[in-house]
PDB file of C-alpha atoms in Angstrom:
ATOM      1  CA  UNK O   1      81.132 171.192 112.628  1.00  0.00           C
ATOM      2  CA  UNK O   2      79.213 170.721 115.857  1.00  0.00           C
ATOM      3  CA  UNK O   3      79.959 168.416 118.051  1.00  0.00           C
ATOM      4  CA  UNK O   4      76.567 165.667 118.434  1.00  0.00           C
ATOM      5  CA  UNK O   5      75.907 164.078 121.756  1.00  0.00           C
ATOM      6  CA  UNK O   6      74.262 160.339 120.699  1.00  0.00           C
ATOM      7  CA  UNK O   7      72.308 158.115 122.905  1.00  0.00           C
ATOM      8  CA  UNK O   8      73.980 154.107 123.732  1.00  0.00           C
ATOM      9  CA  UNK O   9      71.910 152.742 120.863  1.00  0.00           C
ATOM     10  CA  UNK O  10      72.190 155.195 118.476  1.00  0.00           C
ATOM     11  CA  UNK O  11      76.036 155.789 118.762  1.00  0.00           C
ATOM     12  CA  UNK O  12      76.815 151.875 118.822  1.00  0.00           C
ATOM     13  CA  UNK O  13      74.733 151.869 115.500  1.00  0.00           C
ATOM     14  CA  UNK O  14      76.468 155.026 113.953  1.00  0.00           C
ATOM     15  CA  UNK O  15      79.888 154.132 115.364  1.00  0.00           C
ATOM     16  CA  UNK O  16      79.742 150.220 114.055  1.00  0.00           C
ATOM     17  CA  UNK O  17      82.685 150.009 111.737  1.00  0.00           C
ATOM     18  CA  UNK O  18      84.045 153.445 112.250  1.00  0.00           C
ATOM     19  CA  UNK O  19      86.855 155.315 114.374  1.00  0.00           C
ATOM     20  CA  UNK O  20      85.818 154.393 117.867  1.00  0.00           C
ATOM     21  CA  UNK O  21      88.407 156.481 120.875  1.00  0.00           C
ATOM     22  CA  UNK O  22      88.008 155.302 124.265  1.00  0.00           C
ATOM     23  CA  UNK O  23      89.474 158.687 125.963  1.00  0.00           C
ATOM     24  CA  UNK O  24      89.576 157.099 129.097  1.00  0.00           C
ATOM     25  CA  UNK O  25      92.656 156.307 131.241  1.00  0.00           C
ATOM     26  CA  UNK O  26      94.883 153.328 130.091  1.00  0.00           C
ATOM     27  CA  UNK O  27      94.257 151.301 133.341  1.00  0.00           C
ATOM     28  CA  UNK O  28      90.424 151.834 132.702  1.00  0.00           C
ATOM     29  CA  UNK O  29      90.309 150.841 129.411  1.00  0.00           C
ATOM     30  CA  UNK O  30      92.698 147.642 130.136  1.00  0.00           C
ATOM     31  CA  UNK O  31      89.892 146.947 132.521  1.00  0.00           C
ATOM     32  CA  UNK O  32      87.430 147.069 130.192  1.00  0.00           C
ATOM     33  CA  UNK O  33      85.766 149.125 127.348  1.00  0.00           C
ATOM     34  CA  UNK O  34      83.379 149.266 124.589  1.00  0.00           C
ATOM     35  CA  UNK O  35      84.594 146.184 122.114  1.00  0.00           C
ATOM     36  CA  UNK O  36      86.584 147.836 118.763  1.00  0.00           C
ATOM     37  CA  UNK O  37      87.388 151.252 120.628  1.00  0.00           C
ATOM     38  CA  UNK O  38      90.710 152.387 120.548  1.00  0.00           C
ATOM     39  CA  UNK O  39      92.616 153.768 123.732  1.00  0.00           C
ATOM     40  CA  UNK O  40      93.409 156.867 123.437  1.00  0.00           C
ATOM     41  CA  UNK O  41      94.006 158.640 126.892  1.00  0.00           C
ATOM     42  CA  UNK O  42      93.437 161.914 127.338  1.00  0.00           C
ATOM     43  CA  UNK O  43      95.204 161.368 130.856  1.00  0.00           C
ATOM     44  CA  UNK O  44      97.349 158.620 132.385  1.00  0.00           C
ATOM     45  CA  UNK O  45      96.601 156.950 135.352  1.00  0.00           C
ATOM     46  CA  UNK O  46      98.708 159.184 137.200  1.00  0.00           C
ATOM     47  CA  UNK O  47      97.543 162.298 135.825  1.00  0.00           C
ATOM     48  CA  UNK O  48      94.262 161.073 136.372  1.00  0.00           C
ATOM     49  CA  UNK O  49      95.040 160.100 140.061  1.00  0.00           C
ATOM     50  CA  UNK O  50      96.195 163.779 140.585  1.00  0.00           C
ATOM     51  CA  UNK O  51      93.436 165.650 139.037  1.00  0.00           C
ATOM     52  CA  UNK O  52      91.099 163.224 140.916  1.00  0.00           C
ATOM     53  CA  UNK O  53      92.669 164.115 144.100  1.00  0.00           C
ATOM     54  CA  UNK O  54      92.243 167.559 143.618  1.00  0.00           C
ATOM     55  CA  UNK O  55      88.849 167.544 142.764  1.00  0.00           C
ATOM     56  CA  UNK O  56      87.928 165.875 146.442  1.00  0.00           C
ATOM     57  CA  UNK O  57      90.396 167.967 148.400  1.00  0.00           C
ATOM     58  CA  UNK O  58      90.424 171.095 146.685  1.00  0.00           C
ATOM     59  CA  UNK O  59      87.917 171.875 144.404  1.00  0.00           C
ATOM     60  CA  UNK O  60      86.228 171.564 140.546  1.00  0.00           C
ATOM     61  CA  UNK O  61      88.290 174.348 139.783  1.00  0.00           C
ATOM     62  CA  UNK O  62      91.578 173.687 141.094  1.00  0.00           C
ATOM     63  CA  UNK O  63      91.263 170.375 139.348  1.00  0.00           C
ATOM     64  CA  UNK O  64      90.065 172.184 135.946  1.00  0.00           C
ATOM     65  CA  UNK O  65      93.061 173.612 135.864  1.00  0.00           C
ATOM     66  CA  UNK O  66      95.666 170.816 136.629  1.00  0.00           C
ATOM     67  CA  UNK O  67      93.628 168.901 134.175  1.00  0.00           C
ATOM     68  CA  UNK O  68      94.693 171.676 131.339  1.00  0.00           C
ATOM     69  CA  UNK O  69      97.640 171.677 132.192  1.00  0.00           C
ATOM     70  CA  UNK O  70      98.122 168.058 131.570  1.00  0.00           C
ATOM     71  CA  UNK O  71      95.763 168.159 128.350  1.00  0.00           C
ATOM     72  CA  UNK O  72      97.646 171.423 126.905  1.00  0.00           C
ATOM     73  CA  UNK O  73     101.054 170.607 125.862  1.00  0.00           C
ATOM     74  CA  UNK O  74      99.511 167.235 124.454  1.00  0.00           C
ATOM     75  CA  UNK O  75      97.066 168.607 122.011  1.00  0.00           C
ATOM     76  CA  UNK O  76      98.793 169.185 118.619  1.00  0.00           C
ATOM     77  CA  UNK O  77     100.160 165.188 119.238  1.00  0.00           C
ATOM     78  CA  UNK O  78      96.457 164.124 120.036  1.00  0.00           C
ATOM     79  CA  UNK O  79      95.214 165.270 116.870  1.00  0.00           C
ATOM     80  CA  UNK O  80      98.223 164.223 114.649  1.00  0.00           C
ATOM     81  CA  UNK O  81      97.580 161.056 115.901  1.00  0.00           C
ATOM     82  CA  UNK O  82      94.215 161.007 115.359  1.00  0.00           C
ATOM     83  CA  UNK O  83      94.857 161.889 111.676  1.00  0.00           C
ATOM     84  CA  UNK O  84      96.712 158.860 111.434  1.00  0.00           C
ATOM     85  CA  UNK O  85      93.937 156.575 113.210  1.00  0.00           C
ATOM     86  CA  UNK O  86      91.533 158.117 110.741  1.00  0.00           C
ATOM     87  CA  UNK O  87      93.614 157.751 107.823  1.00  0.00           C
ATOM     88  CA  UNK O  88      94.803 153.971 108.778  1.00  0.00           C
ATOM     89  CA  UNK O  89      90.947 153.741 108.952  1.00  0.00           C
ATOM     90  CA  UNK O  90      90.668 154.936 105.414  1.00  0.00           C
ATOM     91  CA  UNK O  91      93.169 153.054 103.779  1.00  0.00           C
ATOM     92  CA  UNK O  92      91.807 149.754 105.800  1.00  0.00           C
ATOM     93  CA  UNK O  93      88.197 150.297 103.887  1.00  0.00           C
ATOM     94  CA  UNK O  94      89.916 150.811 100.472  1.00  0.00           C
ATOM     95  CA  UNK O  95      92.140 147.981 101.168  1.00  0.00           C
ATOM     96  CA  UNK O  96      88.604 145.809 101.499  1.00  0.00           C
ATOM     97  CA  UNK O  97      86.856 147.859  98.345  1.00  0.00           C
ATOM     98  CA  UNK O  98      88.671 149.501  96.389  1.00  0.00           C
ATOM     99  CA  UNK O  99      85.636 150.996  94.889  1.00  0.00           C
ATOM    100  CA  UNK O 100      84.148 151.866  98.261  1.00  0.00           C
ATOM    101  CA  UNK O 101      83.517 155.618  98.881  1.00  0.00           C
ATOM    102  CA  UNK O 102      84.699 156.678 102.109  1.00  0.00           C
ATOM    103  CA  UNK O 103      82.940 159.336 103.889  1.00  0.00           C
ATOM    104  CA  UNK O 104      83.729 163.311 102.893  1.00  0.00           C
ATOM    105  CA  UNK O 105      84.023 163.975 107.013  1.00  0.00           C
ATOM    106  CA  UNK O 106      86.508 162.399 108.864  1.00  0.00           C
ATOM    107  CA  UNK O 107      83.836 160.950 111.702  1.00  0.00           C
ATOM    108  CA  UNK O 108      85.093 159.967 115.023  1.00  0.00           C
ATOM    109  CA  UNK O 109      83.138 158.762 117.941  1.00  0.00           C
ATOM    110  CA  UNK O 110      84.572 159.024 121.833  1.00  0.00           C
ATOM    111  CA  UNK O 111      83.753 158.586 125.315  1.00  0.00           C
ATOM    112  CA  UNK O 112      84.830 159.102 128.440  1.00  0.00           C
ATOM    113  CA  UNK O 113      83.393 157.620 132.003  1.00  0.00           C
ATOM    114  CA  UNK O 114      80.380 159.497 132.038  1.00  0.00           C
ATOM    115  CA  UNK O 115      80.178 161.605 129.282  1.00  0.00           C
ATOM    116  CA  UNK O 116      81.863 164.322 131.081  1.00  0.00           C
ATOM    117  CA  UNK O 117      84.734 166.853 131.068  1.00  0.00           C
ATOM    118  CA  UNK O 118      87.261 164.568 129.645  1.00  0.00           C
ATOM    119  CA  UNK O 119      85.101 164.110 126.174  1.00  0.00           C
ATOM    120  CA  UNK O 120      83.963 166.941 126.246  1.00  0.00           C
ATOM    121  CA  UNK O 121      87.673 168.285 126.141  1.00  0.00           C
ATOM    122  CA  UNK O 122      89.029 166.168 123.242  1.00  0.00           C
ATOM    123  CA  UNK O 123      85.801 166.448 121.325  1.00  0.00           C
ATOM    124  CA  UNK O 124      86.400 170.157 121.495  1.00  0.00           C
ATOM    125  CA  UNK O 125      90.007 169.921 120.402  1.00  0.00           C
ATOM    126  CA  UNK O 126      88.985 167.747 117.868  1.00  0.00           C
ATOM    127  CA  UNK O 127      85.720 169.749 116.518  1.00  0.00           C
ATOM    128  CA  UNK O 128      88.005 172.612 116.431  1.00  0.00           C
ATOM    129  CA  UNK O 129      90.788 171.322 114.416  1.00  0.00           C
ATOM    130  CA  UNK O 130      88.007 169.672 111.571  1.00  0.00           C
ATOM    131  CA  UNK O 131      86.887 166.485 112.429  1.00  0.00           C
ATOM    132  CA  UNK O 132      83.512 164.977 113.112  1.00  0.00           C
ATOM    133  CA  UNK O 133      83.113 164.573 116.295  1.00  0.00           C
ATOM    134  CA  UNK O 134      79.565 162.569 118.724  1.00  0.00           C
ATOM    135  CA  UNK O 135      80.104 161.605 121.956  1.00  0.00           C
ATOM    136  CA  UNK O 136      78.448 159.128 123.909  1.00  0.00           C
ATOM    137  CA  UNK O 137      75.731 160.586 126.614  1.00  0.00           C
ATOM    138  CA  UNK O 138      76.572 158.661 130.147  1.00  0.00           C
ATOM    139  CA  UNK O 139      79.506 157.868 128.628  1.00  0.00           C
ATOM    140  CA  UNK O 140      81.058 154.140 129.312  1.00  0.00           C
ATOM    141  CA  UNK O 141      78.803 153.792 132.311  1.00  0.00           C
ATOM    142  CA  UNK O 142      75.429 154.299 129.898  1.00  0.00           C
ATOM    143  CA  UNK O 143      77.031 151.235 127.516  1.00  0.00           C
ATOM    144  CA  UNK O 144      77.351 149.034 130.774  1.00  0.00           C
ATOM    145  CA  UNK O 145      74.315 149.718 132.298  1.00  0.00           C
ATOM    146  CA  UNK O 146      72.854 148.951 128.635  1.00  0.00           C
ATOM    147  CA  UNK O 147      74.746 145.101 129.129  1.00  0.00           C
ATOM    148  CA  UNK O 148      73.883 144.353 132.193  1.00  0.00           C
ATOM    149  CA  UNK O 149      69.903 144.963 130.894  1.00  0.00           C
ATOM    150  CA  UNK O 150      70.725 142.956 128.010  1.00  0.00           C
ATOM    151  CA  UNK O 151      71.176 140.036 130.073  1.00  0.00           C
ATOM    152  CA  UNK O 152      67.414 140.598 131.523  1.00  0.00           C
ATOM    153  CA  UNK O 153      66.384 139.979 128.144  1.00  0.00           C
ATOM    154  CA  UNK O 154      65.149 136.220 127.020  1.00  0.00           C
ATOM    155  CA  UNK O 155      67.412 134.148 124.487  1.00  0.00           C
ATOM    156  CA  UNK O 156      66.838 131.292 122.844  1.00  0.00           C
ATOM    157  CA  UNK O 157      69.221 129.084 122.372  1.00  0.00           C
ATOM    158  CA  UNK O 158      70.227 125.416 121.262  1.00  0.00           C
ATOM    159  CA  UNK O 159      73.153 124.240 123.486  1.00  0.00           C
ATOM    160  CA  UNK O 160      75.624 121.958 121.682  1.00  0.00           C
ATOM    161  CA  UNK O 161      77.013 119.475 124.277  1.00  0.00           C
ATOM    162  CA  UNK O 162      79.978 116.441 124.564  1.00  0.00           C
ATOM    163  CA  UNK O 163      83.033 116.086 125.921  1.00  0.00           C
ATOM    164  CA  UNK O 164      86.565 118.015 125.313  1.00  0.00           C
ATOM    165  CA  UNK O 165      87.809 117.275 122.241  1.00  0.00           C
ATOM    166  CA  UNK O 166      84.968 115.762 120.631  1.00  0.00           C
ATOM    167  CA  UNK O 167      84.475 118.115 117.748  1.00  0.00           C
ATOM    168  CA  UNK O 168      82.231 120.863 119.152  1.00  0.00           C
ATOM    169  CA  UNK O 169      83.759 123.610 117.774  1.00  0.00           C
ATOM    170  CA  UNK O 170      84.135 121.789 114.325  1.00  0.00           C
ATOM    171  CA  UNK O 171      80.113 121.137 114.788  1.00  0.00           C
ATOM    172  CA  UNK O 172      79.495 125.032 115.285  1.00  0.00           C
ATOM    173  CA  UNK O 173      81.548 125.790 112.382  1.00  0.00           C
ATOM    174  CA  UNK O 174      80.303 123.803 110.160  1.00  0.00           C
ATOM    175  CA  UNK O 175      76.501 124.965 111.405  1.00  0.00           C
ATOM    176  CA  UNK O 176      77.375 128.262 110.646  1.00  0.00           C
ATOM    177  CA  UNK O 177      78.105 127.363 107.522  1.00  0.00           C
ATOM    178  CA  UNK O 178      74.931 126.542 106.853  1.00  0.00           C
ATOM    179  CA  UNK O 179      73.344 129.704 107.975  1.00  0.00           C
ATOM    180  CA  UNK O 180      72.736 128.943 111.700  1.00  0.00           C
ATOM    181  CA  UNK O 181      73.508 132.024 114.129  1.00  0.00           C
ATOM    182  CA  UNK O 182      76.294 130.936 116.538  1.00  0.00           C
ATOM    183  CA  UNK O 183      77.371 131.997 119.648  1.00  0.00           C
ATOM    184  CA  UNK O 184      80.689 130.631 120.580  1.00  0.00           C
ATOM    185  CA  UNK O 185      81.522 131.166 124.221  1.00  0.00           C
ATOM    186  CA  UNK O 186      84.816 129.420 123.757  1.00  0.00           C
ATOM    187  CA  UNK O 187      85.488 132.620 121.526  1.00  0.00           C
ATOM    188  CA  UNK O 188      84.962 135.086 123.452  1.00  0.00           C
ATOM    189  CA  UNK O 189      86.341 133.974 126.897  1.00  0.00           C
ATOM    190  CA  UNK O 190      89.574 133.095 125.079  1.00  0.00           C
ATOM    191  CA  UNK O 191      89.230 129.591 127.082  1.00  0.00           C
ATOM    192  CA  UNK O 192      88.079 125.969 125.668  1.00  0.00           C
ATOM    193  CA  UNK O 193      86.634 125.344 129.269  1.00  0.00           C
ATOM    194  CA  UNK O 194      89.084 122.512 130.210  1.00  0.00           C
ATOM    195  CA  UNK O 195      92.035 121.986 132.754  1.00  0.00           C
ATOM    196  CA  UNK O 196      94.225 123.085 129.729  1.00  0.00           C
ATOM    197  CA  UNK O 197      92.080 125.354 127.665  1.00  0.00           C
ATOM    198  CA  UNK O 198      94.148 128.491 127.996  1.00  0.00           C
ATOM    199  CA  UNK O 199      96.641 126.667 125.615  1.00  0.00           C
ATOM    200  CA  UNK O 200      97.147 128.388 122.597  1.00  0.00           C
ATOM    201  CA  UNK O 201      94.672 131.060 123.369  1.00  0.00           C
ATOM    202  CA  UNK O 202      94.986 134.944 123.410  1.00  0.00           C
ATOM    203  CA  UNK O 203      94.373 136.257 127.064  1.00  0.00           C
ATOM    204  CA  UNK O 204      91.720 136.425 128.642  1.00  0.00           C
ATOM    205  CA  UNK O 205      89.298 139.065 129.330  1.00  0.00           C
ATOM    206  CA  UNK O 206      88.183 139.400 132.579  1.00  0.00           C
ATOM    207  CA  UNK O 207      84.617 139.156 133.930  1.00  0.00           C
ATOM    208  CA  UNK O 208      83.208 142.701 132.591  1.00  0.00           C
ATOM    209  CA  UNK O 209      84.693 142.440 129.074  1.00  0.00           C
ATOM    210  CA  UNK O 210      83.796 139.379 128.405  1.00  0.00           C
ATOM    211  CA  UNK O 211      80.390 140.470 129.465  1.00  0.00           C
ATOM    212  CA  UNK O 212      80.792 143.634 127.175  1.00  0.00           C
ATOM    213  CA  UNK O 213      81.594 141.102 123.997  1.00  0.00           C
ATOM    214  CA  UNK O 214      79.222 138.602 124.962  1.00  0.00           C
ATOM    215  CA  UNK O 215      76.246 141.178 125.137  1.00  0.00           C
ATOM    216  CA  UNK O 216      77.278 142.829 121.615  1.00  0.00           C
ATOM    217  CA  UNK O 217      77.671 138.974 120.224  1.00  0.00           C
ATOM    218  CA  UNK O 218      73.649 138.319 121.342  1.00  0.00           C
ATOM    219  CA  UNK O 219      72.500 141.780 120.322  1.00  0.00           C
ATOM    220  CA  UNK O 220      73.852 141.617 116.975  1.00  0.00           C
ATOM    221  CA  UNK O 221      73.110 137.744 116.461  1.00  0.00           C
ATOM    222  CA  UNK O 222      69.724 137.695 117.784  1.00  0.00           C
ATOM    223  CA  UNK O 223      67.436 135.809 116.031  1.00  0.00           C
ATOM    224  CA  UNK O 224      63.695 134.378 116.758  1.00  0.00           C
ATOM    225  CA  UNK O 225      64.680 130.631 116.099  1.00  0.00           C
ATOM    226  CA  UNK O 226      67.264 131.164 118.778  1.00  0.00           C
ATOM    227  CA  UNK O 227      71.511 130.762 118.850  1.00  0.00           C
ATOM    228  CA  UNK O 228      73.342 127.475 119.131  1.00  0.00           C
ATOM    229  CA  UNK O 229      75.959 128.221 121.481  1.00  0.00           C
ATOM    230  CA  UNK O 230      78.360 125.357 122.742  1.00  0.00           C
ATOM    231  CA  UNK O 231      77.580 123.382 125.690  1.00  0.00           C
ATOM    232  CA  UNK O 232      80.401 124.826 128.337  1.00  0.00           C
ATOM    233  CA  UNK O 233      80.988 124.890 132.515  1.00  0.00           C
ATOM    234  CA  UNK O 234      79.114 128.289 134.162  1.00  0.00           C
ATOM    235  CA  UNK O 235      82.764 129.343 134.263  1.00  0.00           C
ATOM    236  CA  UNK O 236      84.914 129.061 131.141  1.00  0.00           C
ATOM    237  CA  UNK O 237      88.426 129.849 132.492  1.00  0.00           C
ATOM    238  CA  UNK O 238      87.754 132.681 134.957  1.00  0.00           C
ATOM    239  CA  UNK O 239      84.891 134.161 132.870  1.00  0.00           C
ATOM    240  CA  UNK O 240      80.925 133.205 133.703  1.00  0.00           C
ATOM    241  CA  UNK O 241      77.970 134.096 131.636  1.00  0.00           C
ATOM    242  CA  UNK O 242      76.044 133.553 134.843  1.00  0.00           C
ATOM    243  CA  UNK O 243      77.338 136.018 137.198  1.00  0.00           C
TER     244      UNK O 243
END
């Protein structure tokens, strides 16, 4: 099958939903990455240091090489685990609907930093071995350049306001409920915005994830009569909508 090479709107469309590989290092995708993707290094950090390294101080070549070497005695484990992302995947979807048809290809989307060598590589392995493969042009750097326009755009919104612990959250809920688009920052940030409101939260992103989640969160909940979104400091925890 050949390997297609999408544009940022066009993949995050096709890829909504489906088997999403962030081939990056682990340290860059801990960083940050595209939301739902799954790490799935085609280097470590180390590796990735070397191969770097060589690439200043020696040449493309030299680093080519080094590279394969790293990337050749993993590839029989990289699609075997693939399989089982893909078939996890599969099983997840008939789990939901059981009467669902799953796809005859086994699709999976990637991307590297910049669309370069390192998809490339595991899109080939991958292509070769059966799957579907499409790869994101600009790779990771072409989804945040497409946030940071995002935020250029103009929402509407209704800001729900009052003080901790007076039921704004319950208030949201229930207005979503009753069909109104929500956008709950509180959510996203992992942080209630208070002296205390990492308690009981999952950690939290830092400042370009949660701008990667909050720009998916607008995009997919815009609406013309504008998003109610609760009334919070510019800095919820150590994230800020406003940076």
């Amino acid at each position: 099958m050949a390997i297609e090479r999408l544009a940022i709107k066009e993949f995050l469309a096709k890829s909504r939903g489906k088997v999403l590989l962030d081939v990056r290092s682990p340290g860059e995708y801990n960083h940050a990455h595209i939301p739902s993707a799954t790490s799935f290094p085609l280097f470590t950090d180390e590796e990735r240091k070397i191969v770097g390294t060589t690439y200043k101080q020696k040449s493309r070549e030299d680093a080519i090489k080094i590279g394969l070497d790293f990337f050749g005695p993993k590839m029989r484990k990289m699609v075997e685990e693939v399989e089982e992302i893909v078939g996890n995947w599969q099983s997840a979807i008939g789990d939901r609907d059981p009467n669902c048809k799953l796809p005859t290809a086994n699709s999976v989307f990637l991307y590297c930093w910049r669309g370069g060598m390192r998809s490339a590589g595991v899109a080939w392995l991958l292509d070769l071995y059966g799957f579907k493969v499409y790869t994101l042009a600009g790779g990771y750097k072409a989804f945040r350049n497409y946030v940071l326009q995002t935020f250029e755009r103009p929402f509407q919104f209704k800001i729900l306001g009052g003080y901790t612990g007076s039921g704004k959250t319950e208030v949201l809920n229930e207005l979503e409920k009753n069909g109104e688009t929500i956008i709950d920052l509180e959510k996203i940030a992992s942080h209630k915005g208070s002296a205390f409101g990492a308690f009981k939260m999952p950690p939290q992103p830092k400042q370009e994830m949660f701008e990667n989640l909050l720009a998916l969160e607008l995009l997919e909940k815009s609406v013309v009569n504008g998003q109610w979104s609760m009334g919070e400091p510019d800095r919820p925890g150590n994230d800020s909508p406003f940076t």
